[in-house]
Short mmCIF file of N, CA and C in Angstrom, two decimals:
data_model
loop_
_atom_site.label_atom_id
_atom_site.label_comp_id
_atom_site.label_asym_id
_atom_site.label_seq_id
_atom_site.Cartn_x
_atom_site.Cartn_y
_atom_site.Cartn_z
N MET A 583 90.09 69.95 138.45
CA MET A 583 90.23 71.38 138.34
C MET A 583 90.60 71.75 136.91
N GLU A 584 90.11 72.86 136.46
CA GLU A 584 90.41 73.32 135.11
C GLU A 584 91.85 73.80 135.00
N ASN A 585 92.46 73.53 133.87
CA ASN A 585 93.80 74.01 133.59
C ASN A 585 93.64 75.18 132.62
N THR A 586 94.00 76.39 133.03
CA THR A 586 93.77 77.58 132.22
C THR A 586 95.08 78.19 131.77
N GLN A 587 95.13 78.56 130.49
CA GLN A 587 96.28 79.27 129.94
C GLN A 587 95.74 80.53 129.27
N ILE A 588 96.36 81.66 129.51
CA ILE A 588 95.95 82.92 128.89
C ILE A 588 96.77 83.13 127.62
N GLN A 589 96.07 83.44 126.52
CA GLN A 589 96.75 83.67 125.26
C GLN A 589 96.22 84.97 124.65
N LYS A 590 97.07 85.71 123.95
CA LYS A 590 96.64 86.89 123.21
C LYS A 590 96.38 86.49 121.77
N THR A 591 95.28 86.99 121.22
CA THR A 591 95.04 86.74 119.81
C THR A 591 95.89 87.70 119.00
N GLU A 592 96.22 87.32 117.77
CA GLU A 592 97.03 88.17 116.92
C GLU A 592 96.23 89.31 116.31
N ASN A 593 94.91 89.15 116.20
CA ASN A 593 94.06 90.15 115.57
C ASN A 593 93.95 91.43 116.40
N ASN A 594 93.87 91.27 117.69
CA ASN A 594 93.71 92.43 118.57
C ASN A 594 94.30 92.10 119.94
N ASN A 595 94.13 92.96 120.88
CA ASN A 595 94.69 92.74 122.21
C ASN A 595 93.74 92.02 123.15
N GLU A 596 92.66 91.47 122.61
CA GLU A 596 91.70 90.74 123.42
C GLU A 596 92.36 89.49 124.00
N ARG A 597 92.12 89.23 125.26
CA ARG A 597 92.70 88.04 125.90
C ARG A 597 91.70 86.89 125.83
N LYS A 598 92.21 85.71 125.51
CA LYS A 598 91.38 84.51 125.48
C LYS A 598 92.02 83.46 126.38
N SER A 599 91.17 82.68 127.02
CA SER A 599 91.65 81.62 127.90
C SER A 599 91.48 80.27 127.22
N GLN A 600 92.51 79.45 127.27
CA GLN A 600 92.38 78.07 126.82
C GLN A 600 92.27 77.21 128.06
N ILE A 601 91.20 76.42 128.13
CA ILE A 601 90.88 75.66 129.33
C ILE A 601 90.83 74.17 129.01
N SER A 602 91.48 73.37 129.83
CA SER A 602 91.32 71.92 129.76
C SER A 602 90.18 71.58 130.70
N PRO A 603 89.04 71.15 130.18
CA PRO A 603 87.87 70.94 131.03
C PRO A 603 88.01 69.76 131.97
N ILE A 604 87.24 69.81 133.04
CA ILE A 604 87.15 68.68 133.97
C ILE A 604 86.44 67.55 133.24
N ARG A 605 86.96 66.35 133.36
CA ARG A 605 86.33 65.22 132.71
C ARG A 605 86.47 63.97 133.58
N TYR A 606 85.47 63.11 133.45
CA TYR A 606 85.46 61.82 134.15
C TYR A 606 85.28 60.74 133.09
N PHE A 607 86.13 59.71 133.16
CA PHE A 607 86.11 58.65 132.16
C PHE A 607 86.09 57.32 132.88
N ASN A 608 85.13 56.47 132.52
CA ASN A 608 85.00 55.14 133.12
C ASN A 608 84.82 54.11 132.02
N TYR A 609 85.34 52.92 132.24
CA TYR A 609 85.06 51.83 131.31
C TYR A 609 84.98 50.52 132.06
N ASN A 610 84.23 49.58 131.46
CA ASN A 610 84.00 48.28 132.07
C ASN A 610 84.26 47.22 131.02
N LEU A 611 85.31 46.45 131.20
CA LEU A 611 85.68 45.43 130.22
C LEU A 611 84.73 44.24 130.24
N LYS A 612 84.05 44.02 131.36
CA LYS A 612 83.10 42.90 131.43
C LYS A 612 81.87 43.18 130.57
N SER A 613 81.40 44.41 130.59
CA SER A 613 80.22 44.75 129.79
C SER A 613 80.60 45.40 128.45
N ASN A 614 81.90 45.54 128.20
CA ASN A 614 82.41 46.18 126.97
C ASN A 614 81.77 47.54 126.72
N SER A 615 81.72 48.36 127.77
CA SER A 615 81.12 49.69 127.63
C SER A 615 82.01 50.74 128.30
N TRP A 616 81.80 51.99 127.91
CA TRP A 616 82.54 53.11 128.49
C TRP A 616 81.64 54.34 128.50
N ASN A 617 81.95 55.29 129.39
CA ASN A 617 81.24 56.56 129.40
C ASN A 617 82.20 57.67 129.78
N LEU A 618 81.88 58.85 129.30
CA LEU A 618 82.73 60.02 129.46
C LEU A 618 81.84 61.20 129.80
N GLU A 619 82.22 61.97 130.83
CA GLU A 619 81.51 63.19 131.19
C GLU A 619 82.52 64.33 131.13
N ILE A 620 82.15 65.39 130.41
CA ILE A 620 83.03 66.55 130.28
C ILE A 620 82.25 67.78 130.70
N HIS A 621 82.80 68.53 131.65
CA HIS A 621 82.15 69.73 132.16
C HIS A 621 82.60 70.95 131.35
N ILE A 622 81.66 71.53 130.63
CA ILE A 622 81.94 72.74 129.83
C ILE A 622 80.78 73.73 130.03
N PRO A 623 80.68 74.30 131.22
CA PRO A 623 79.55 75.18 131.55
C PRO A 623 79.52 76.45 130.71
N GLY A 624 78.30 76.86 130.37
CA GLY A 624 78.12 78.11 129.64
C GLY A 624 78.34 78.03 128.15
N VAL A 625 78.65 76.86 127.64
CA VAL A 625 78.89 76.68 126.20
C VAL A 625 77.56 76.30 125.53
N LYS A 626 77.28 76.91 124.38
CA LYS A 626 76.10 76.55 123.60
C LYS A 626 76.38 75.26 122.85
N LYS A 627 75.34 74.43 122.70
CA LYS A 627 75.49 73.13 122.03
C LYS A 627 76.11 73.27 120.64
N GLU A 628 75.73 74.32 119.90
CA GLU A 628 76.26 74.49 118.54
C GLU A 628 77.73 74.90 118.52
N ASP A 629 78.28 75.26 119.68
CA ASP A 629 79.69 75.64 119.77
C ASP A 629 80.59 74.50 120.27
N ILE A 630 80.04 73.30 120.32
CA ILE A 630 80.78 72.12 120.76
C ILE A 630 81.08 71.25 119.54
N HIS A 631 82.34 70.87 119.40
CA HIS A 631 82.77 70.02 118.28
C HIS A 631 83.57 68.85 118.85
N VAL A 632 83.04 67.64 118.68
CA VAL A 632 83.67 66.44 119.22
C VAL A 632 83.90 65.47 118.07
N LYS A 633 85.10 64.91 118.00
CA LYS A 633 85.45 63.92 116.98
C LYS A 633 86.00 62.67 117.66
N PHE A 634 85.67 61.51 117.08
CA PHE A 634 86.13 60.24 117.62
C PHE A 634 86.79 59.40 116.54
N THR A 635 87.81 58.68 116.93
CA THR A 635 88.36 57.59 116.13
C THR A 635 88.27 56.36 117.02
N LYS A 636 88.73 55.23 116.53
CA LYS A 636 88.68 54.02 117.34
C LYS A 636 89.47 54.14 118.64
N ASP A 637 90.55 54.92 118.59
CA ASP A 637 91.43 54.93 119.75
C ASP A 637 91.62 56.30 120.41
N ALA A 638 90.84 57.33 120.00
CA ALA A 638 91.04 58.65 120.60
C ALA A 638 89.82 59.54 120.35
N TYR A 639 89.79 60.66 121.09
CA TYR A 639 88.76 61.66 120.85
C TYR A 639 89.36 63.05 121.00
N ASN A 640 88.65 64.04 120.45
CA ASN A 640 89.08 65.43 120.48
C ASN A 640 87.85 66.28 120.69
N LEU A 641 87.93 67.26 121.62
CA LEU A 641 86.84 68.18 121.87
C LEU A 641 87.35 69.61 121.78
N ASP A 642 86.62 70.45 121.05
CA ASP A 642 86.85 71.89 121.01
C ASP A 642 85.51 72.56 121.26
N ALA A 643 85.49 73.54 122.14
CA ALA A 643 84.25 74.26 122.45
C ALA A 643 84.61 75.70 122.80
N GLN A 644 83.72 76.61 122.45
CA GLN A 644 83.96 78.05 122.66
C GLN A 644 82.88 78.65 123.54
N ARG A 645 83.30 79.46 124.51
CA ARG A 645 82.39 80.23 125.36
C ARG A 645 82.97 81.63 125.48
N LYS A 646 82.35 82.59 124.81
CA LYS A 646 82.84 83.98 124.80
C LYS A 646 84.34 84.00 124.59
N ASN A 647 85.12 84.39 125.60
CA ASN A 647 86.58 84.46 125.45
C ASN A 647 87.30 83.21 125.96
N ASP A 648 86.55 82.16 126.24
CA ASP A 648 87.14 80.92 126.73
C ASP A 648 87.08 79.86 125.64
N PHE A 649 88.17 79.13 125.49
CA PHE A 649 88.26 78.07 124.52
C PHE A 649 88.60 76.78 125.26
N PHE A 650 87.68 75.80 125.23
CA PHE A 650 87.90 74.51 125.87
C PHE A 650 88.51 73.55 124.86
N HIS A 651 89.52 72.81 125.29
CA HIS A 651 90.15 71.85 124.40
C HIS A 651 90.63 70.65 125.20
N ILE A 652 90.37 69.47 124.65
CA ILE A 652 90.89 68.24 125.24
C ILE A 652 91.03 67.21 124.13
N GLU A 653 92.09 66.45 124.17
CA GLU A 653 92.22 65.29 123.29
C GLU A 653 92.97 64.21 124.05
N GLU A 654 92.42 63.01 123.97
CA GLU A 654 92.97 61.89 124.72
C GLU A 654 92.83 60.60 123.92
N SER A 655 93.65 59.64 124.29
CA SER A 655 93.58 58.31 123.69
C SER A 655 92.80 57.38 124.61
N PHE A 656 92.14 56.40 124.01
CA PHE A 656 91.46 55.35 124.77
C PHE A 656 92.44 54.22 125.06
N PRO A 657 92.26 53.51 126.16
CA PRO A 657 93.11 52.34 126.43
C PRO A 657 92.58 51.08 125.74
N PHE A 658 91.70 51.25 124.76
CA PHE A 658 91.07 50.17 124.02
C PHE A 658 90.61 50.74 122.68
N ASN A 659 90.07 49.91 121.81
CA ASN A 659 89.46 50.38 120.57
C ASN A 659 87.96 50.56 120.81
N ALA A 660 87.46 51.75 120.54
CA ALA A 660 86.04 52.03 120.71
C ALA A 660 85.28 51.61 119.46
N ASP A 661 84.06 51.14 119.65
CA ASP A 661 83.15 50.85 118.55
C ASP A 661 82.51 52.18 118.17
N VAL A 662 83.06 52.88 117.18
CA VAL A 662 82.64 54.25 116.87
C VAL A 662 81.18 54.32 116.42
N LYS A 663 80.63 53.26 115.89
CA LYS A 663 79.22 53.27 115.47
C LYS A 663 78.27 53.28 116.66
N SER A 664 78.75 52.90 117.83
CA SER A 664 77.88 52.84 119.01
C SER A 664 77.90 54.13 119.84
N ILE A 665 78.72 55.08 119.51
CA ILE A 665 78.91 56.27 120.34
C ILE A 665 77.70 57.20 120.25
N LYS A 666 77.20 57.61 121.44
CA LYS A 666 76.07 58.54 121.55
C LYS A 666 76.43 59.61 122.57
N GLY A 667 75.89 60.80 122.37
CA GLY A 667 76.18 61.87 123.30
C GLY A 667 75.00 62.79 123.51
N GLU A 668 75.02 63.50 124.65
CA GLU A 668 73.98 64.48 124.94
C GLU A 668 74.59 65.57 125.80
N TYR A 669 74.10 66.79 125.62
CA TYR A 669 74.62 67.95 126.34
C TYR A 669 73.47 68.65 127.04
N THR A 670 73.57 68.76 128.38
CA THR A 670 72.54 69.41 129.19
C THR A 670 73.19 70.17 130.33
N ASN A 671 72.82 71.43 130.47
CA ASN A 671 73.26 72.26 131.60
C ASN A 671 74.77 72.22 131.84
N GLY A 672 75.56 72.33 130.79
CA GLY A 672 77.00 72.39 130.92
C GLY A 672 77.71 71.07 131.05
N LEU A 673 76.96 69.97 130.97
CA LEU A 673 77.55 68.63 131.11
C LEU A 673 77.35 67.84 129.83
N LEU A 674 78.47 67.46 129.21
CA LEU A 674 78.45 66.63 128.01
C LEU A 674 78.64 65.18 128.44
N LYS A 675 77.66 64.33 128.13
CA LYS A 675 77.73 62.91 128.46
C LYS A 675 77.83 62.12 127.16
N ILE A 676 78.85 61.28 127.09
CA ILE A 676 79.08 60.47 125.90
C ILE A 676 79.30 59.03 126.35
N GLU A 677 78.72 58.10 125.62
CA GLU A 677 78.90 56.69 125.95
C GLU A 677 79.04 55.87 124.69
N GLY A 678 79.60 54.70 124.85
CA GLY A 678 79.77 53.81 123.71
C GLY A 678 80.20 52.43 124.16
N ASN A 679 80.46 51.60 123.18
CA ASN A 679 80.89 50.23 123.44
C ASN A 679 82.36 50.07 123.10
N ILE A 680 82.97 49.10 123.72
CA ILE A 680 84.34 48.73 123.42
C ILE A 680 84.30 47.68 122.33
N GLU A 681 85.09 47.89 121.30
CA GLU A 681 85.12 46.95 120.18
C GLU A 681 85.71 45.62 120.63
N ASP A 682 85.04 44.56 120.25
CA ASP A 682 85.55 43.21 120.53
C ASP A 682 86.82 43.02 119.72
N PRO A 683 87.96 42.78 120.37
CA PRO A 683 89.22 42.67 119.62
C PRO A 683 89.23 41.51 118.63
N LEU A 684 88.32 40.55 118.79
CA LEU A 684 88.28 39.40 117.87
C LEU A 684 87.15 39.53 116.85
N SER A 685 86.49 40.68 116.80
CA SER A 685 85.34 40.83 115.89
C SER A 685 85.73 40.69 114.42
N ASN A 686 86.94 41.05 114.06
CA ASN A 686 87.39 40.94 112.67
C ASN A 686 88.38 39.80 112.47
N ALA A 687 88.49 38.96 113.48
CA ALA A 687 89.44 37.85 113.41
C ALA A 687 88.87 36.72 112.53
N PHE A 688 89.75 35.93 112.02
CA PHE A 688 89.30 34.76 111.28
C PHE A 688 89.99 33.54 111.85
N GLU A 689 89.29 32.44 111.76
CA GLU A 689 89.81 31.20 112.30
C GLU A 689 90.60 30.49 111.22
N ILE A 690 91.74 29.97 111.61
CA ILE A 690 92.55 29.23 110.62
C ILE A 690 92.19 27.75 110.68
N LYS A 691 92.37 27.10 109.57
CA LYS A 691 92.13 25.67 109.51
C LYS A 691 93.46 24.96 109.79
N LEU A 692 93.42 24.05 110.67
CA LEU A 692 94.64 23.31 111.03
C LEU A 692 94.80 22.08 110.15
N LYS A 693 96.02 21.76 109.82
CA LYS A 693 96.32 20.57 108.99
C LYS A 693 96.65 19.41 109.87
#
């Protein structure tokens, strides 16, 4: 269910709603993959702004007087180069890979 907060803008008396969108998040450690679905109906693609780091993401989207916002941390490090997304009919689908925790590791030589 959406979490809605009503806020007044300082510019005028227009009311705007801040909404935490419905989202579904799944990951599979065996296949090192994850996917995320965020429901933001009625939002135009150009009004969606999503940012990712290795361990978190942030979404801001605007629909008339509604402002969608969500930011969460991942329980793993995401491979940010693998992240892909698509938006169709109010549903944002994003997927990516989980970074191999040993990908930057080095082996020590034993004496």
